[in-house]
Structure formats: structure tokens, C-alpha cells
């Protein structure tokens, strides 16, 4: 390529999206977040200049766990709501389904029934809670479903 020619550089720097649900978790883990940094870049250069050039030591450990549905049908009960909220690292959950709503088998990010946000000072506690969530999925402990497609997609083996 010629040095004077235009060059496209992809850096994957857009904000996460999804309603900004990530902001509180990232704030607690790093002490700042991409959205605030972008606003400060334009409107508060002093605050922007005070940000570290690279992320430092984590203040906490956090992650999003998109839940997976292996079944389809109408949700009869949601015992998983309380089970999820009782996790040691639980921060919040954004459920897109509930009793009486139609549950579809998860095939992509748009068909996830819930996003659970975990946050804890201990990485081990957070990771154990991720495993608990995956076990609830495998054992079909998040909801009970009535429909023809119940159990149509077997869950993966435990990891």
C-alpha cells in the first residue's frame, strides 16, 4: 500500500451496547468506564487526561453471563429467579421472559432469556457462581416449561 493512501483501522472500540448494562460492573471493576471516558474526552479534558493509559489492577471481578435455554414452550414457573438472586456475586439480572411468556431455544444473543451480571472481590467466588448458573441451565432449574419442544436440545455435559 502507498503511504499516502487511506487506511482503515479497526479497533473494536464501540461501547458494549445492550442498554449500557455493563457500566456499573465496569465501574466497580476498574473505577471508570468507556462511556464516561468518551463523554469526558469531549466535555471534560482534565478528567479524561487523569485516566490511566492502560487498565490497572482490578478492584473487583465481574462478568455478564447470558443464560441459555435448551427448551421451547410457555413458562409455567421461574424458580431460577430466586436461585440467581441468591448467588454470592449477584449484581443484577435482566430477564426477557417470565411466567406465561413464550420461551424459545437460545440460538444467538437475541434469544437469550436473561443476562446475569456478577461482581465480587474474589475471582473464585464469581467463577463458582458462573458454574452454578450453567448447572441450573443444564438441570433445567431456571424455569419449568409446557410445550412440545421441552427437552428437544440436550444440554452440554458439565465442565
PDB file of C-alpha atoms in Angstrom, residues 15-152:
ATOM      1  CA  UNK A  15     -19.374   0.757  23.513  1.00  0.00           C
ATOM      2  CA  UNK A  16     -20.807  -2.616  24.507  1.00  0.00           C
ATOM      3  CA  UNK A  17     -24.406  -1.577  23.806  1.00  0.00           C
ATOM      4  CA  UNK A  18     -27.275  -3.591  25.301  1.00  0.00           C
ATOM      5  CA  UNK A  19     -28.649  -0.607  27.180  1.00  0.00           C
ATOM      6  CA  UNK A  20     -25.395   0.198  28.938  1.00  0.00           C
ATOM      7  CA  UNK A  21     -25.947  -2.592  31.462  1.00  0.00           C
ATOM      8  CA  UNK A  22     -22.189  -3.112  31.640  1.00  0.00           C
ATOM      9  CA  UNK A  23     -21.420   0.350  33.054  1.00  0.00           C
ATOM     10  CA  UNK A  24     -21.999  -0.331  36.795  1.00  0.00           C
ATOM     11  CA  UNK A  25     -19.989  -3.561  36.670  1.00  0.00           C
ATOM     12  CA  UNK A  26     -17.070  -1.994  34.823  1.00  0.00           C
ATOM     13  CA  UNK A  27     -17.120   0.991  37.201  1.00  0.00           C
ATOM     14  CA  UNK A  28     -16.762  -1.330  40.182  1.00  0.00           C
ATOM     15  CA  UNK A  29     -14.043  -3.416  38.498  1.00  0.00           C
ATOM     16  CA  UNK A  30     -11.895  -0.596  37.094  1.00  0.00           C
ATOM     17  CA  UNK A  31     -13.083   2.594  38.773  1.00  0.00           C
ATOM     18  CA  UNK A  32     -14.115   4.082  35.419  1.00  0.00           C
ATOM     19  CA  UNK A  33     -15.864   3.006  32.221  1.00  0.00           C
ATOM     20  CA  UNK A  34     -15.766   3.560  28.475  1.00  0.00           C
ATOM     21  CA  UNK A  35     -18.953   5.626  28.330  1.00  0.00           C
ATOM     22  CA  UNK A  36     -17.781   8.134  30.950  1.00  0.00           C
ATOM     23  CA  UNK A  37     -14.332   8.267  29.334  1.00  0.00           C
ATOM     24  CA  UNK A  38     -15.888   9.071  25.953  1.00  0.00           C
ATOM     25  CA  UNK A  39     -18.015  11.872  27.417  1.00  0.00           C
ATOM     26  CA  UNK A  40     -15.021  13.228  29.341  1.00  0.00           C
ATOM     27  CA  UNK A  41     -12.900  13.143  26.187  1.00  0.00           C
ATOM     28  CA  UNK A  42     -15.179  15.782  24.658  1.00  0.00           C
ATOM     29  CA  UNK A  43     -16.520  17.695  27.642  1.00  0.00           C
ATOM     30  CA  UNK A  44     -14.007  17.326  30.491  1.00  0.00           C
ATOM     31  CA  UNK A  45     -10.472  17.022  29.086  1.00  0.00           C
ATOM     32  CA  UNK A  46      -8.963  17.248  32.581  1.00  0.00           C
ATOM     33  CA  UNK A  47     -10.929  14.221  33.784  1.00  0.00           C
ATOM     34  CA  UNK A  48     -10.065  12.361  30.586  1.00  0.00           C
ATOM     35  CA  UNK A  49      -6.358  13.153  30.980  1.00  0.00           C
ATOM     36  CA  UNK A  50      -6.434  11.734  34.517  1.00  0.00           C
ATOM     37  CA  UNK A  51      -7.391   8.257  33.276  1.00  0.00           C
ATOM     38  CA  UNK A  52      -4.595   5.677  33.241  1.00  0.00           C
ATOM     39  CA  UNK A  53      -3.136   4.798  29.824  1.00  0.00           C
ATOM     40  CA  UNK A  54      -3.885   1.111  30.491  1.00  0.00           C
ATOM     41  CA  UNK A  55      -6.253  -0.622  32.912  1.00  0.00           C
ATOM     42  CA  UNK A  56      -4.577  -1.202  36.258  1.00  0.00           C
ATOM     43  CA  UNK A  57      -5.200  -3.765  38.962  1.00  0.00           C
ATOM     44  CA  UNK A  58      -8.800  -4.920  39.152  1.00  0.00           C
ATOM     45  CA  UNK A  59     -10.786  -3.553  42.077  1.00  0.00           C
ATOM     46  CA  UNK A  60     -13.280  -6.432  41.724  1.00  0.00           C
ATOM     47  CA  UNK A  61     -14.129  -9.242  39.314  1.00  0.00           C
ATOM     48  CA  UNK A  62     -17.242  -9.012  37.179  1.00  0.00           C
ATOM     49  CA  UNK A  63     -18.853 -10.541  34.131  1.00  0.00           C
ATOM     50  CA  UNK A  64     -22.056 -10.907  32.190  1.00  0.00           C
ATOM     51  CA  UNK A  65     -23.499 -14.406  31.971  1.00  0.00           C
ATOM     52  CA  UNK A  66     -26.044 -14.697  29.154  1.00  0.00           C
ATOM     53  CA  UNK A  67     -28.351 -17.554  30.124  1.00  0.00           C
ATOM     54  CA  UNK A  68     -29.152 -20.292  27.628  1.00  0.00           C
ATOM     55  CA  UNK A  69     -32.494 -22.018  27.067  1.00  0.00           C
ATOM     56  CA  UNK A  70     -32.487 -25.595  25.803  1.00  0.00           C
ATOM     57  CA  UNK A  71     -36.285 -25.761  25.663  1.00  0.00           C
ATOM     58  CA  UNK A  72     -39.201 -24.064  23.955  1.00  0.00           C
ATOM     59  CA  UNK A  73     -42.698 -23.543  25.243  1.00  0.00           C
ATOM     60  CA  UNK A  74     -44.730 -21.467  27.666  1.00  0.00           C
ATOM     61  CA  UNK A  75     -43.059 -20.778  31.019  1.00  0.00           C
ATOM     62  CA  UNK A  76     -45.101 -22.144  33.940  1.00  0.00           C
ATOM     63  CA  UNK A  77     -42.785 -21.250  36.842  1.00  0.00           C
ATOM     64  CA  UNK A  78     -39.480 -19.441  37.310  1.00  0.00           C
ATOM     65  CA  UNK A  79     -37.723 -20.910  40.368  1.00  0.00           C
ATOM     66  CA  UNK A  80     -34.457 -19.705  38.897  1.00  0.00           C
ATOM     67  CA  UNK A  81     -35.226 -16.061  39.652  1.00  0.00           C
ATOM     68  CA  UNK A  82     -34.615 -16.610  43.373  1.00  0.00           C
ATOM     69  CA  UNK A  83     -31.733 -19.015  42.774  1.00  0.00           C
ATOM     70  CA  UNK A  84     -29.964 -16.448  40.575  1.00  0.00           C
ATOM     71  CA  UNK A  85     -30.558 -13.585  43.014  1.00  0.00           C
ATOM     72  CA  UNK A  86     -29.113 -15.648  45.879  1.00  0.00           C
ATOM     73  CA  UNK A  87     -25.678 -16.076  44.264  1.00  0.00           C
ATOM     74  CA  UNK A  88     -22.844 -14.564  46.300  1.00  0.00           C
ATOM     75  CA  UNK A  89     -21.637 -12.462  43.365  1.00  0.00           C
ATOM     76  CA  UNK A  90     -25.080 -11.483  42.030  1.00  0.00           C
ATOM     77  CA  UNK A  91     -25.270  -7.844  40.987  1.00  0.00           C
ATOM     78  CA  UNK A  92     -28.355  -7.740  38.755  1.00  0.00           C
ATOM     79  CA  UNK A  93     -30.324  -9.696  36.169  1.00  0.00           C
ATOM     80  CA  UNK A  94     -32.248  -8.541  33.124  1.00  0.00           C
ATOM     81  CA  UNK A  95     -34.946 -11.109  32.372  1.00  0.00           C
ATOM     82  CA  UNK A  96     -36.673 -11.018  28.989  1.00  0.00           C
ATOM     83  CA  UNK A  97     -39.038 -13.863  29.941  1.00  0.00           C
ATOM     84  CA  UNK A  98     -41.351 -14.646  32.834  1.00  0.00           C
ATOM     85  CA  UNK A  99     -44.306 -16.812  33.838  1.00  0.00           C
ATOM     86  CA  UNK A 100     -46.741 -17.039  30.934  1.00  0.00           C
ATOM     87  CA  UNK A 101     -44.294 -15.871  28.294  1.00  0.00           C
ATOM     88  CA  UNK A 102     -43.018 -17.943  25.410  1.00  0.00           C
ATOM     89  CA  UNK A 103     -39.511 -19.335  25.838  1.00  0.00           C
ATOM     90  CA  UNK A 104     -37.519 -20.119  22.711  1.00  0.00           C
ATOM     91  CA  UNK A 105     -34.397 -22.216  22.382  1.00  0.00           C
ATOM     92  CA  UNK A 106     -31.328 -19.974  22.545  1.00  0.00           C
ATOM     93  CA  UNK A 107     -29.566 -19.771  19.186  1.00  0.00           C
ATOM     94  CA  UNK A 108     -27.946 -16.329  19.417  1.00  0.00           C
ATOM     95  CA  UNK A 109     -27.587 -13.242  21.603  1.00  0.00           C
ATOM     96  CA  UNK A 110     -31.110 -12.128  20.714  1.00  0.00           C
ATOM     97  CA  UNK A 111     -32.755 -15.294  22.044  1.00  0.00           C
ATOM     98  CA  UNK A 112     -31.061 -15.358  25.453  1.00  0.00           C
ATOM     99  CA  UNK A 113     -33.748 -15.383  28.149  1.00  0.00           C
ATOM    100  CA  UNK A 114     -31.701 -13.404  30.658  1.00  0.00           C
ATOM    101  CA  UNK A 115     -28.398 -11.651  31.257  1.00  0.00           C
ATOM    102  CA  UNK A 116     -26.993 -12.067  34.744  1.00  0.00           C
ATOM    103  CA  UNK A 117     -24.322  -9.657  35.950  1.00  0.00           C
ATOM    104  CA  UNK A 118     -21.927 -10.969  38.567  1.00  0.00           C
ATOM    105  CA  UNK A 119     -19.491  -8.940  40.671  1.00  0.00           C
ATOM    106  CA  UNK A 120     -17.298  -9.934  43.613  1.00  0.00           C
ATOM    107  CA  UNK A 121     -13.948  -9.111  45.197  1.00  0.00           C
ATOM    108  CA  UNK A 122     -12.974 -12.765  44.764  1.00  0.00           C
ATOM    109  CA  UNK A 123     -12.492 -14.132  41.256  1.00  0.00           C
ATOM    110  CA  UNK A 124     -13.034 -17.659  42.638  1.00  0.00           C
ATOM    111  CA  UNK A 125     -16.448 -16.736  44.067  1.00  0.00           C
ATOM    112  CA  UNK A 126     -17.520 -15.172  40.768  1.00  0.00           C
ATOM    113  CA  UNK A 127     -16.312 -18.162  38.733  1.00  0.00           C
ATOM    114  CA  UNK A 128     -18.082 -20.593  41.089  1.00  0.00           C
ATOM    115  CA  UNK A 129     -21.312 -18.653  40.531  1.00  0.00           C
ATOM    116  CA  UNK A 130     -20.870 -18.894  36.744  1.00  0.00           C
ATOM    117  CA  UNK A 131     -20.622 -22.678  37.182  1.00  0.00           C
ATOM    118  CA  UNK A 132     -23.763 -22.654  39.357  1.00  0.00           C
ATOM    119  CA  UNK A 133     -25.644 -20.771  36.628  1.00  0.00           C
ATOM    120  CA  UNK A 134     -24.505 -23.242  33.960  1.00  0.00           C
ATOM    121  CA  UNK A 135     -25.563 -26.132  36.211  1.00  0.00           C
ATOM    122  CA  UNK A 136     -29.011 -24.556  36.654  1.00  0.00           C
ATOM    123  CA  UNK A 137     -29.274 -24.377  32.848  1.00  0.00           C
ATOM    124  CA  UNK A 138     -28.152 -27.992  32.335  1.00  0.00           C
ATOM    125  CA  UNK A 139     -30.506 -29.287  35.027  1.00  0.00           C
ATOM    126  CA  UNK A 140     -33.354 -27.121  33.758  1.00  0.00           C
ATOM    127  CA  UNK A 141     -33.638 -25.443  37.152  1.00  0.00           C
ATOM    128  CA  UNK A 142     -34.312 -21.913  35.937  1.00  0.00           C
ATOM    129  CA  UNK A 143     -37.904 -22.413  34.753  1.00  0.00           C
ATOM    130  CA  UNK A 144     -40.495 -25.067  34.025  1.00  0.00           C
ATOM    131  CA  UNK A 145     -41.900 -25.099  30.533  1.00  0.00           C
ATOM    132  CA  UNK A 146     -45.009 -26.573  28.952  1.00  0.00           C
ATOM    133  CA  UNK A 147     -44.699 -27.303  25.258  1.00  0.00           C
ATOM    134  CA  UNK A 148     -43.946 -29.827  22.540  1.00  0.00           C
ATOM    135  CA  UNK A 149     -40.275 -28.921  22.349  1.00  0.00           C
ATOM    136  CA  UNK A 150     -39.362 -29.473  26.001  1.00  0.00           C
ATOM    137  CA  UNK A 151     -36.021 -31.255  26.141  1.00  0.00           C
ATOM    138  CA  UNK A 152     -35.532 -31.078  22.379  1.00  0.00           C
TER     139      UNK A 152
END
